[in-house]
PDB file of C-alpha atoms in Angstrom:
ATOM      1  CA  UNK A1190       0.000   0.000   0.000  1.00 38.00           C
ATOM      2  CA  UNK A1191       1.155   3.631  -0.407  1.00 45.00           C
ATOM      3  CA  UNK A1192       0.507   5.040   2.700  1.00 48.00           C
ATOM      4  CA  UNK A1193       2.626   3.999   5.642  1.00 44.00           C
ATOM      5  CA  UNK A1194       0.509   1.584   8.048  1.00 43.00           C
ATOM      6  CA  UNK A1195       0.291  -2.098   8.483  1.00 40.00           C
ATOM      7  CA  UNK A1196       2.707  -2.844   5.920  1.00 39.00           C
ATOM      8  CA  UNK A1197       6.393  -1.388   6.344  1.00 36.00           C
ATOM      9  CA  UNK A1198       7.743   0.510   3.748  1.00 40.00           C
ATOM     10  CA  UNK A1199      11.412   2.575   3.417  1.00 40.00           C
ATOM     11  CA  UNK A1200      11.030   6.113   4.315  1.00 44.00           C
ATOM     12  CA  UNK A1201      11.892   8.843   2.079  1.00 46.00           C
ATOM     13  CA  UNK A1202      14.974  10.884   2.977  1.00 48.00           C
ATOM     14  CA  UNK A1203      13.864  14.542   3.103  1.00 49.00           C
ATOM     15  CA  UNK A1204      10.645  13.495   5.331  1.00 52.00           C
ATOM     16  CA  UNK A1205      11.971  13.298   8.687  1.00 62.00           C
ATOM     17  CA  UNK A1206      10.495  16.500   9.477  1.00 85.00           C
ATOM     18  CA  UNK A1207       7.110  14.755   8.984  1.00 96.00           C
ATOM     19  CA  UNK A1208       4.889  14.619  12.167  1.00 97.00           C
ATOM     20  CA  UNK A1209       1.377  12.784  13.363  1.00 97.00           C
ATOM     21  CA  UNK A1210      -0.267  12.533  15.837  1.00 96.00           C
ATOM     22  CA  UNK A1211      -0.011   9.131  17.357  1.00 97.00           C
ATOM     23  CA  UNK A1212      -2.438   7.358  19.627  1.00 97.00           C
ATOM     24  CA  UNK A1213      -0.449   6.062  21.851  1.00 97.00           C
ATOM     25  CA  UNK A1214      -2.802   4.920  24.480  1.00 96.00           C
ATOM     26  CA  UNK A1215      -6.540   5.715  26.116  1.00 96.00           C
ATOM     27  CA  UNK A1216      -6.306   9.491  26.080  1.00 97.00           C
ATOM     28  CA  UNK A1217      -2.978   9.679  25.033  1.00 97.00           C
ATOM     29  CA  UNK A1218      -2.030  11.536  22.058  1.00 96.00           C
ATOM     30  CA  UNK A1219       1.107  12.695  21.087  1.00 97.00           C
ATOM     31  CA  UNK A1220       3.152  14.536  18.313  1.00 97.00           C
ATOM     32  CA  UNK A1221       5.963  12.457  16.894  1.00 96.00           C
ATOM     33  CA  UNK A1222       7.848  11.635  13.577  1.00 97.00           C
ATOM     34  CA  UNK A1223       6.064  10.122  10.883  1.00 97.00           C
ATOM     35  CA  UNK A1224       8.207   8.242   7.935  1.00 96.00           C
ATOM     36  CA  UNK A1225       6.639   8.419   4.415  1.00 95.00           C
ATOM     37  CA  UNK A1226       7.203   5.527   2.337  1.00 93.00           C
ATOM     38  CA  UNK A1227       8.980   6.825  -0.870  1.00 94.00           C
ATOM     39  CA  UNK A1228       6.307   7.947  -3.755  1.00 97.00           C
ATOM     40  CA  UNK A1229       5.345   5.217  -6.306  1.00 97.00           C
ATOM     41  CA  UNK A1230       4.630   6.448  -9.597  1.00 97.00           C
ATOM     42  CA  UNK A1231       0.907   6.515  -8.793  1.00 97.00           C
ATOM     43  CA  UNK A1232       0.936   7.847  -5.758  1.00 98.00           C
ATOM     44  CA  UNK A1233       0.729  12.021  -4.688  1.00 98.00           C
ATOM     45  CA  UNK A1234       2.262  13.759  -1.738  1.00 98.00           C
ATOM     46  CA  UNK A1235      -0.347  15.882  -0.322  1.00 98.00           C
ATOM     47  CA  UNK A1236       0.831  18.377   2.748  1.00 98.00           C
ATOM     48  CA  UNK A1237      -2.978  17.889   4.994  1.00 98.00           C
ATOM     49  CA  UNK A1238      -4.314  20.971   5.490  1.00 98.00           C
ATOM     50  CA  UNK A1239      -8.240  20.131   6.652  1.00 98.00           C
ATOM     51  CA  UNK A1240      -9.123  16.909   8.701  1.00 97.00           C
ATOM     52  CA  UNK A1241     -12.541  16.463  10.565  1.00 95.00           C
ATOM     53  CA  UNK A1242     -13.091  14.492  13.904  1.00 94.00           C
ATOM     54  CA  UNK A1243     -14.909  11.665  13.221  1.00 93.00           C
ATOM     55  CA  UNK A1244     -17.138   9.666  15.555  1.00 91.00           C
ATOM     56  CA  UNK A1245     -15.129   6.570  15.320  1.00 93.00           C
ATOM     57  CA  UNK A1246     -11.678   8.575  15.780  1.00 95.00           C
ATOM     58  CA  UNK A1247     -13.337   9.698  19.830  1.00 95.00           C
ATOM     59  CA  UNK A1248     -13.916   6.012  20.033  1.00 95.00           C
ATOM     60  CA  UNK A1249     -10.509   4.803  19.210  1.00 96.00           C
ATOM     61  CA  UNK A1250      -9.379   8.197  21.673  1.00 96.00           C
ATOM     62  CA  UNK A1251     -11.340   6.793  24.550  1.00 96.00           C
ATOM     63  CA  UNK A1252     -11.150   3.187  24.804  1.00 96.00           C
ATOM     64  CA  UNK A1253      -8.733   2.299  22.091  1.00 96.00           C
ATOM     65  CA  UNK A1254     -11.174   0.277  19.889  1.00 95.00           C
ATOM     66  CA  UNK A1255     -14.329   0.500  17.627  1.00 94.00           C
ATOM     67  CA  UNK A1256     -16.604  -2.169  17.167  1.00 91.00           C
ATOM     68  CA  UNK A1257     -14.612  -4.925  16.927  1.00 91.00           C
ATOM     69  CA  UNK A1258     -11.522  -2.868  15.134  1.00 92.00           C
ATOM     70  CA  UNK A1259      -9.181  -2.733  18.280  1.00 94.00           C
ATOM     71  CA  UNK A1260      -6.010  -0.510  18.300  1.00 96.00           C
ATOM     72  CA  UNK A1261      -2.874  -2.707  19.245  1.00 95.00           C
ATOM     73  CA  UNK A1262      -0.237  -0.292  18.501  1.00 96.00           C
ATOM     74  CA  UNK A1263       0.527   3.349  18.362  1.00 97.00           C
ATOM     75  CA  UNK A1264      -1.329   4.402  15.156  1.00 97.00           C
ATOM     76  CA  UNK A1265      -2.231   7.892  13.773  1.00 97.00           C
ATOM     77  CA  UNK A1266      -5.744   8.840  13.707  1.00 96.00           C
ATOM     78  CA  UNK A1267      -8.127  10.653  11.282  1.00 96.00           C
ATOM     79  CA  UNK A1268      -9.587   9.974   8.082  1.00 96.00           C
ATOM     80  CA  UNK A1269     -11.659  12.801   6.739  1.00 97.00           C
ATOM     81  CA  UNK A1270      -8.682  15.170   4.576  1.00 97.00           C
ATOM     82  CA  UNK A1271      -8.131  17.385   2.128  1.00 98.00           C
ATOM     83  CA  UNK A1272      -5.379  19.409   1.029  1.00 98.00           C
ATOM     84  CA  UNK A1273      -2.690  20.430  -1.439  1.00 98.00           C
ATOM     85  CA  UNK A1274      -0.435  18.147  -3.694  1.00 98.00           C
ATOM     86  CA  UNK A1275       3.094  18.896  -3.057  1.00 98.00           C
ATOM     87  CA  UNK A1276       4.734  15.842  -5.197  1.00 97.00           C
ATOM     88  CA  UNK A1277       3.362  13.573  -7.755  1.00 98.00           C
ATOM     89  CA  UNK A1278       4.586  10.330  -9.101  1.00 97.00           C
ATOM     90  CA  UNK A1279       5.944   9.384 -12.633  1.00 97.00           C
ATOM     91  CA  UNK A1280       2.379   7.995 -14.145  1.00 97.00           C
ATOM     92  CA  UNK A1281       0.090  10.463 -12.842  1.00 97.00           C
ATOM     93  CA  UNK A1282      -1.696  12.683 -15.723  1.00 95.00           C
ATOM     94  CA  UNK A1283      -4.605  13.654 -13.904  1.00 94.00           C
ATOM     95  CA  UNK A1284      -2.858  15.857 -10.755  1.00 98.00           C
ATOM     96  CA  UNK A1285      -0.564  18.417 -10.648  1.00 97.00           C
ATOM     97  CA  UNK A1286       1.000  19.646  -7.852  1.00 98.00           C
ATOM     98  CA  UNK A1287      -0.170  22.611  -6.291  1.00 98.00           C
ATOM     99  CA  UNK A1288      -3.783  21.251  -6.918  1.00 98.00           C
ATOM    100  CA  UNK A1289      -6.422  20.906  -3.980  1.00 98.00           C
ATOM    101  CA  UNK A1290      -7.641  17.917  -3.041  1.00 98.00           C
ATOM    102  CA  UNK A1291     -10.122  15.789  -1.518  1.00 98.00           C
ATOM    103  CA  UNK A1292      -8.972  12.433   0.025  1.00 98.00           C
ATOM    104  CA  UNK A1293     -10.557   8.827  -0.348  1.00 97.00           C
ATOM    105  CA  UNK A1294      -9.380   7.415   2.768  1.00 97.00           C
ATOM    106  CA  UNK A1295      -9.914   3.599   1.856  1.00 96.00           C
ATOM    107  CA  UNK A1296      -7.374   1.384  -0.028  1.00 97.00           C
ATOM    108  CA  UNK A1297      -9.087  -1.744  -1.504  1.00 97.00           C
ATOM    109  CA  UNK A1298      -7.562  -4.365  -2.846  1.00 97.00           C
ATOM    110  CA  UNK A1299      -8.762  -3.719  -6.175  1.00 95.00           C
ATOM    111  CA  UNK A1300      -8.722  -7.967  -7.209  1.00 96.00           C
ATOM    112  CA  UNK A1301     -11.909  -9.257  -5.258  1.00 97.00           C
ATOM    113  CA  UNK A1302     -14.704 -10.238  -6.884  1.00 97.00           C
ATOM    114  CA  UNK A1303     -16.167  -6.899  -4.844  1.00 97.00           C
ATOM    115  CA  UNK A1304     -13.879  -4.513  -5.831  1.00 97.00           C
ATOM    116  CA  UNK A1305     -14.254  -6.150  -9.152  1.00 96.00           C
ATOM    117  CA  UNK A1306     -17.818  -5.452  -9.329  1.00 96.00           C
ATOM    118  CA  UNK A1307     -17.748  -2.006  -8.351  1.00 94.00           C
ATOM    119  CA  UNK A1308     -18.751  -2.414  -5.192  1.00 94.00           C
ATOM    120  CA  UNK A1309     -14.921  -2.113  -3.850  1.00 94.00           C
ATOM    121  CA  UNK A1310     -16.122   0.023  -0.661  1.00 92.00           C
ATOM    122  CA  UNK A1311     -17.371  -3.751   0.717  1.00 95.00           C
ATOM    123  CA  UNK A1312     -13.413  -5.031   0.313  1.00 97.00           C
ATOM    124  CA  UNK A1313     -12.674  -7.295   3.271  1.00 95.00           C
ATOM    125  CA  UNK A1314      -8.868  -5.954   3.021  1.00 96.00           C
ATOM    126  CA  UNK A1315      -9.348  -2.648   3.096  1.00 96.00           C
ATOM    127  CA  UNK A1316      -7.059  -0.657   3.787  1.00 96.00           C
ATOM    128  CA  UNK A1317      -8.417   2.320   5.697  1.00 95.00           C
ATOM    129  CA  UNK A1318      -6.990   5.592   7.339  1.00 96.00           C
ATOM    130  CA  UNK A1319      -7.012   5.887  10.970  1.00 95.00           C
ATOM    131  CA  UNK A1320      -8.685   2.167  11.249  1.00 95.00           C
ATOM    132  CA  UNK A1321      -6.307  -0.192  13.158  1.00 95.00           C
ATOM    133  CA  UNK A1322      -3.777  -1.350  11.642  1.00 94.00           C
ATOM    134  CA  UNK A1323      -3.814   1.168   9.323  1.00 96.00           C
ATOM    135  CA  UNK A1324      -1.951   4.976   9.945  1.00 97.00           C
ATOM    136  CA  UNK A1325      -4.624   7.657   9.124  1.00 97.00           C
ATOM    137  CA  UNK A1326      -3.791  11.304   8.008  1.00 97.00           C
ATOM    138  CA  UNK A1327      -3.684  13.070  11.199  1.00 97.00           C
ATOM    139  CA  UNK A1328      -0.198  14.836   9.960  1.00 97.00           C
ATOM    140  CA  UNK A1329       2.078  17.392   7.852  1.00 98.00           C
ATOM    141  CA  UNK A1330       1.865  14.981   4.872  1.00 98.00           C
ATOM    142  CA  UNK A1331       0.566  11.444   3.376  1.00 98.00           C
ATOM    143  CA  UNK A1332       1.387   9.788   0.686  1.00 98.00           C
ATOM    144  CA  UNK A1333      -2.039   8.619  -0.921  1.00 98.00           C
ATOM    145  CA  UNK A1334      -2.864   6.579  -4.837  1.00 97.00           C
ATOM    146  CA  UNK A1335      -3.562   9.390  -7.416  1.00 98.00           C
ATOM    147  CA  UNK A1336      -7.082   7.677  -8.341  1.00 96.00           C
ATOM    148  CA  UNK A1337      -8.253   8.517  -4.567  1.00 97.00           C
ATOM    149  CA  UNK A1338      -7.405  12.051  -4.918  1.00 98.00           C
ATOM    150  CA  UNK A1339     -10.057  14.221  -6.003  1.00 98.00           C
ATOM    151  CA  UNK A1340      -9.530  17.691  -6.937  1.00 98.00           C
ATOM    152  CA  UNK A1341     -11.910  20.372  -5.563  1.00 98.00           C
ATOM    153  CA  UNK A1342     -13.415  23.049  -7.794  1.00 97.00           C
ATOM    154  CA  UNK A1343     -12.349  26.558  -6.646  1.00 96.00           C
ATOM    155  CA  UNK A1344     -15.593  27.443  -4.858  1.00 97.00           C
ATOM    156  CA  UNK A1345     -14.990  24.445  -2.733  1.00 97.00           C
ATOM    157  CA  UNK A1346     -12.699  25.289   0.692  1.00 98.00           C
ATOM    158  CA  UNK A1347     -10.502  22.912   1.907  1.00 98.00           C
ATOM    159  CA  UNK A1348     -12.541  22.676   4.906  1.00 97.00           C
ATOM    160  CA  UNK A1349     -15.521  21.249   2.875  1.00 97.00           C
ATOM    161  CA  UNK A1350     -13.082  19.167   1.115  1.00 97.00           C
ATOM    162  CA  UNK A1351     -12.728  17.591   4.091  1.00 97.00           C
ATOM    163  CA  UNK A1352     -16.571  16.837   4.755  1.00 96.00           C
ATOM    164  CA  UNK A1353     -16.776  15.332   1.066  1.00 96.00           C
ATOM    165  CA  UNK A1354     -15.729  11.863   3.015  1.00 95.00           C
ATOM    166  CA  UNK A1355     -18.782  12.176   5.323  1.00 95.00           C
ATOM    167  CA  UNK A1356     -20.943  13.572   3.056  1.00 96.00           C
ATOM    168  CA  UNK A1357     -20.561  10.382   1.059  1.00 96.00           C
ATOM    169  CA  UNK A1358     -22.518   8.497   3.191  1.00 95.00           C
ATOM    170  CA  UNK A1359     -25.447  10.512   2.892  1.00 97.00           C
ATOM    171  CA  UNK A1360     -25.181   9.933  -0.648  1.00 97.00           C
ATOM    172  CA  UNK A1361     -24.514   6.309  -0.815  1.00 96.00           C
ATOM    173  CA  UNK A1362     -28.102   6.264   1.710  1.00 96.00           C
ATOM    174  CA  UNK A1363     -30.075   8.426  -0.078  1.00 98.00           C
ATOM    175  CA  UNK A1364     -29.317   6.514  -3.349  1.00 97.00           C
ATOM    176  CA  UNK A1365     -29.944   3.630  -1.730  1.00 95.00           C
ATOM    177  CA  UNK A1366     -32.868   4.422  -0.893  1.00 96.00           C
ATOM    178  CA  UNK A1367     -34.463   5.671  -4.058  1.00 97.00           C
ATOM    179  CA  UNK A1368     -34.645   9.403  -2.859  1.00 97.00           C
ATOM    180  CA  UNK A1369     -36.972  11.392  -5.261  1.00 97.00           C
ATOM    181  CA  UNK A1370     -39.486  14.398  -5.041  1.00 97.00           C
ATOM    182  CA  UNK A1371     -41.854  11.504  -4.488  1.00 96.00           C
ATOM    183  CA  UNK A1372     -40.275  10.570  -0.990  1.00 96.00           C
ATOM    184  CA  UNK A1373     -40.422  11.417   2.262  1.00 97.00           C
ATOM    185  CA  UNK A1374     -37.606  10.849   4.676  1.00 98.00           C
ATOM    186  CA  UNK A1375     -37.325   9.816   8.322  1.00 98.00           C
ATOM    187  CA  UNK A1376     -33.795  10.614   9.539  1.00 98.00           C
ATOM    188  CA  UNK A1377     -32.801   8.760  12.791  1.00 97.00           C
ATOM    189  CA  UNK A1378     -30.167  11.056  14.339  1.00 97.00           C
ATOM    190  CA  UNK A1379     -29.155  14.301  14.190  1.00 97.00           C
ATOM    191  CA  UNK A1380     -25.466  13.738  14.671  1.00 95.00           C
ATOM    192  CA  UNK A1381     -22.820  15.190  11.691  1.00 94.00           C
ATOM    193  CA  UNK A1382     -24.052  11.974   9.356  1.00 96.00           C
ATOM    194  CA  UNK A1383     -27.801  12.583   9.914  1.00 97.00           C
ATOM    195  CA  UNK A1384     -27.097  16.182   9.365  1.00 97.00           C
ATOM    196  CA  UNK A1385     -25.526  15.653   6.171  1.00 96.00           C
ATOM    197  CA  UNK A1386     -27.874  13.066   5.058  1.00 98.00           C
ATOM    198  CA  UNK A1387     -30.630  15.616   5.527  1.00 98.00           C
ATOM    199  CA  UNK A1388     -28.848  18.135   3.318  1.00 97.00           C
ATOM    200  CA  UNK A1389     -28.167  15.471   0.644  1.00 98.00           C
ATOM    201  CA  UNK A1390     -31.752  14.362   0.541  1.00 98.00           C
ATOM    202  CA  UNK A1391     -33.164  17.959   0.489  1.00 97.00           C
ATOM    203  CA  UNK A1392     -30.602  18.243  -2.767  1.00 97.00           C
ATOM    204  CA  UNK A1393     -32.205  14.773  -3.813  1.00 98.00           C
ATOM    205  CA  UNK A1394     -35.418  16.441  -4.088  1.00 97.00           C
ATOM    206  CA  UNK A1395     -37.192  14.985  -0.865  1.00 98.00           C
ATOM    207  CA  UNK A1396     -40.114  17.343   0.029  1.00 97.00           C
ATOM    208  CA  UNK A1397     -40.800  16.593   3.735  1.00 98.00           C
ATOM    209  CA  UNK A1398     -37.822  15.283   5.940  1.00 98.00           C
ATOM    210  CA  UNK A1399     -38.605  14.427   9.846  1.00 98.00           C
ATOM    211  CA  UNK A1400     -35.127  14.230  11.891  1.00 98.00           C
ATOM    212  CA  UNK A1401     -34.899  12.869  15.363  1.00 98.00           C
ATOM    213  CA  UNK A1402     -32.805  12.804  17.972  1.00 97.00           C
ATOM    214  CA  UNK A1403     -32.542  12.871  21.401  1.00 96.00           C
ATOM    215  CA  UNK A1404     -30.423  16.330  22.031  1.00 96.00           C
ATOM    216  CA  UNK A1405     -32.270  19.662  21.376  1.00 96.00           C
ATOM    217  CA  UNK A1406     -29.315  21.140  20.677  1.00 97.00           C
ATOM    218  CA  UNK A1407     -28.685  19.364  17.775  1.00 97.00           C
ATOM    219  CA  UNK A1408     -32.412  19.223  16.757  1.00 98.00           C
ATOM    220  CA  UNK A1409     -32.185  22.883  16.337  1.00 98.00           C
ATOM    221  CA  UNK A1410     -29.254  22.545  14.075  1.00 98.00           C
ATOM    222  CA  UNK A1411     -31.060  20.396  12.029  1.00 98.00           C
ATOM    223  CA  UNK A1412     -33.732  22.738  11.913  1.00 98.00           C
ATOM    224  CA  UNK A1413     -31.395  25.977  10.494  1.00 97.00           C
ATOM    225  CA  UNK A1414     -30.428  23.280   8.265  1.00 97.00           C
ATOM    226  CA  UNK A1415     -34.112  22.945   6.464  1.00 96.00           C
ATOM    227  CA  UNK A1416     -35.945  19.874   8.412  1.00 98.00           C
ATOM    228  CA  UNK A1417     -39.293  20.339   8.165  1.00 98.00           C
ATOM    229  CA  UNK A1418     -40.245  18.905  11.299  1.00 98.00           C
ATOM    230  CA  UNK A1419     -37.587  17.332  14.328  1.00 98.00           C
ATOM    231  CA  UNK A1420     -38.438  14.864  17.048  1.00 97.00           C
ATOM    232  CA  UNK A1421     -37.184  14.802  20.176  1.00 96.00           C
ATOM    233  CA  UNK A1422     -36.701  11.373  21.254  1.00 94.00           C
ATOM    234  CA  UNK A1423     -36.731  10.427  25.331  1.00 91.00           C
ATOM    235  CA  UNK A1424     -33.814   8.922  26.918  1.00 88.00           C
ATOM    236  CA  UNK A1425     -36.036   7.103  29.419  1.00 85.00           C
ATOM    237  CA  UNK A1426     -35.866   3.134  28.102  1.00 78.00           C
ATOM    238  CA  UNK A1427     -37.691   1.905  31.043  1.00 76.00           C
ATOM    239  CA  UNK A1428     -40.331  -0.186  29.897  1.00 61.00           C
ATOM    240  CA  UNK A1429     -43.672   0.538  30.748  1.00 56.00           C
TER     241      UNK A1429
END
C-alpha cells in the first residue's frame, strides 16, 4: 500500500520532518515523527491541510477500539482530509502539484470479486486511514494513490473538502434508498451523518424530511439546516 501503516515501507529521505499525531494509548495523544514511504509512480504527496473528527476517531481516543476494530499499537488517527499536492509520481496525468484535493481514505484491494464489481467500498482488506492497523492522516503529509485524490473546484474550501468523506454516506443512503421528489424521509439522528444526510436528501429532491434525535441542541441545528419537522426522542428506556 502507499501510505505507511500495516505494511512497512522505506522512508523517504527529506521526510523526517514529517509529524502525526499518534495514539499512543486511552487518552494519550502525542506529536511524533512520521516516515513516508517513498512515492510510487501513482501515488501524490499531499501536505494535509483540513481533517474532521470523526465519531469513530473519539472512540478509538477513549477506549482504544471501535466495534470490533481494536487498536494494538501506536497508530495515527483521522480519516476525513483534504489538502494540497506537493509531489506527484511518474504515471500520474490527472494531478498536478499545487492542486487541492479531496482524500478517499480507503485502499481496496482492487482484485476481489467486490472490488471487481464495483462495489470495492465492501473489500474485506481494506485498507483504511485511521482504522487499526492502518496509519490515518492526522499529519504534515501522506502519501495517498492518485485515483483517490479528487480535486476540488475553486468554490470548494478545503474545509468542505474535508466533509466530502462524510458527506458520502449521505449519498450512498439516499441513493440507496431511491430518494426522489416523491419521498419522504425519516432521519434517525441528528449527529454530523444525519445532518448531512438531511442536506443530501433535500438536494435529492425529498419534500418533507422528519429528523430525530434525542439532544435539542442538535435538533435545532437540524432545523437551520431545512428539516421540516424534528423529534425529540426520550432517553427514558424503562419499559412501561
Amino acid at each position: 500500500m502507499s501510505q505507511n501503516g500495516g505494511d512497512q515501507a522505506m522512508p523517504s529521505k527529506d521526510e523526517g520532518d514529517n509529524m502525526a499525531a499518534w495514539l499512543l494509548g486511552i487518552e494519550t495523544l502525542k506529536i511524533q515523527p512520521y516516515p513516508l514511504p517513498n512515492l510510487g509512480p501513482h501515488d501524490v504527496k499531499v501536505r494535509v491541510k483540513a481533517l474532521g473528527i470523526c465519531g469513530s476517531d473519539i472512540h478509538h481516543f477513549k477506549t482504544m477500539r471501535c466495534a470490533n476494530f481494536i487498536v494494538k499499537k501506536p497508530m495515527v488517527l483521522g480519516h476525513e482530509c483534504a489538502g494540497v499536492i506537493e509531489e506527484v509520481g511518474s504515471e500520474v496525468k490527472n494531478l498536478e502539484v499545487g492542486d487541492r484535493v479531496a482524500l478517499e481514505p480507503g485502499i481496496s484491494c482492487r482484485r476481489c470479486h467486490l472490488c471487481k464489481s464495483g462495489r470495492y467500498n465492501l473489500c474485506p482488506k481494506m485498507k483504511f486511514f485511521g482504522s487499526p492497523p492502518t496509519n490515518g492522516s492526522l499529519a504534515n503529509k501522506v502519501v495517498h494513490p492518485a485515483d483517490l485524490c479528487f480535486k476540488l473546484p475553486e468554490n470548494v474550501s478545503l474545509e468542505e473538502g474535508a466533509m466530502c468523506e462524510p458527506l458520502s454516506v449521505g449519498v450512498h443512503a439516499c441513493r440507496r434508498a431511491t430518494i426522489s421528489p416523491e419521498t419522504n424521509v425519516l432521519i434517525m439522528g441528528a449527529g454530523p451523518i444525519g445532518l448531512v444526510t438531511l442536506l443530501v436528501a433535500r438536494a435529492f429532491g425529498a419534500p418533507r424530511i422528519v429528523i430525530t434525535d434525542v439532544d435539542d441542541c442538535r435538533l435545532s441545528i437540524a432545523k437551520s439546516l431545512g428539516a421540516d419537522k424534528t423529534v425529540l426522542v426520550s432517553t427514558n428506556i424503562q419499559v412501561l
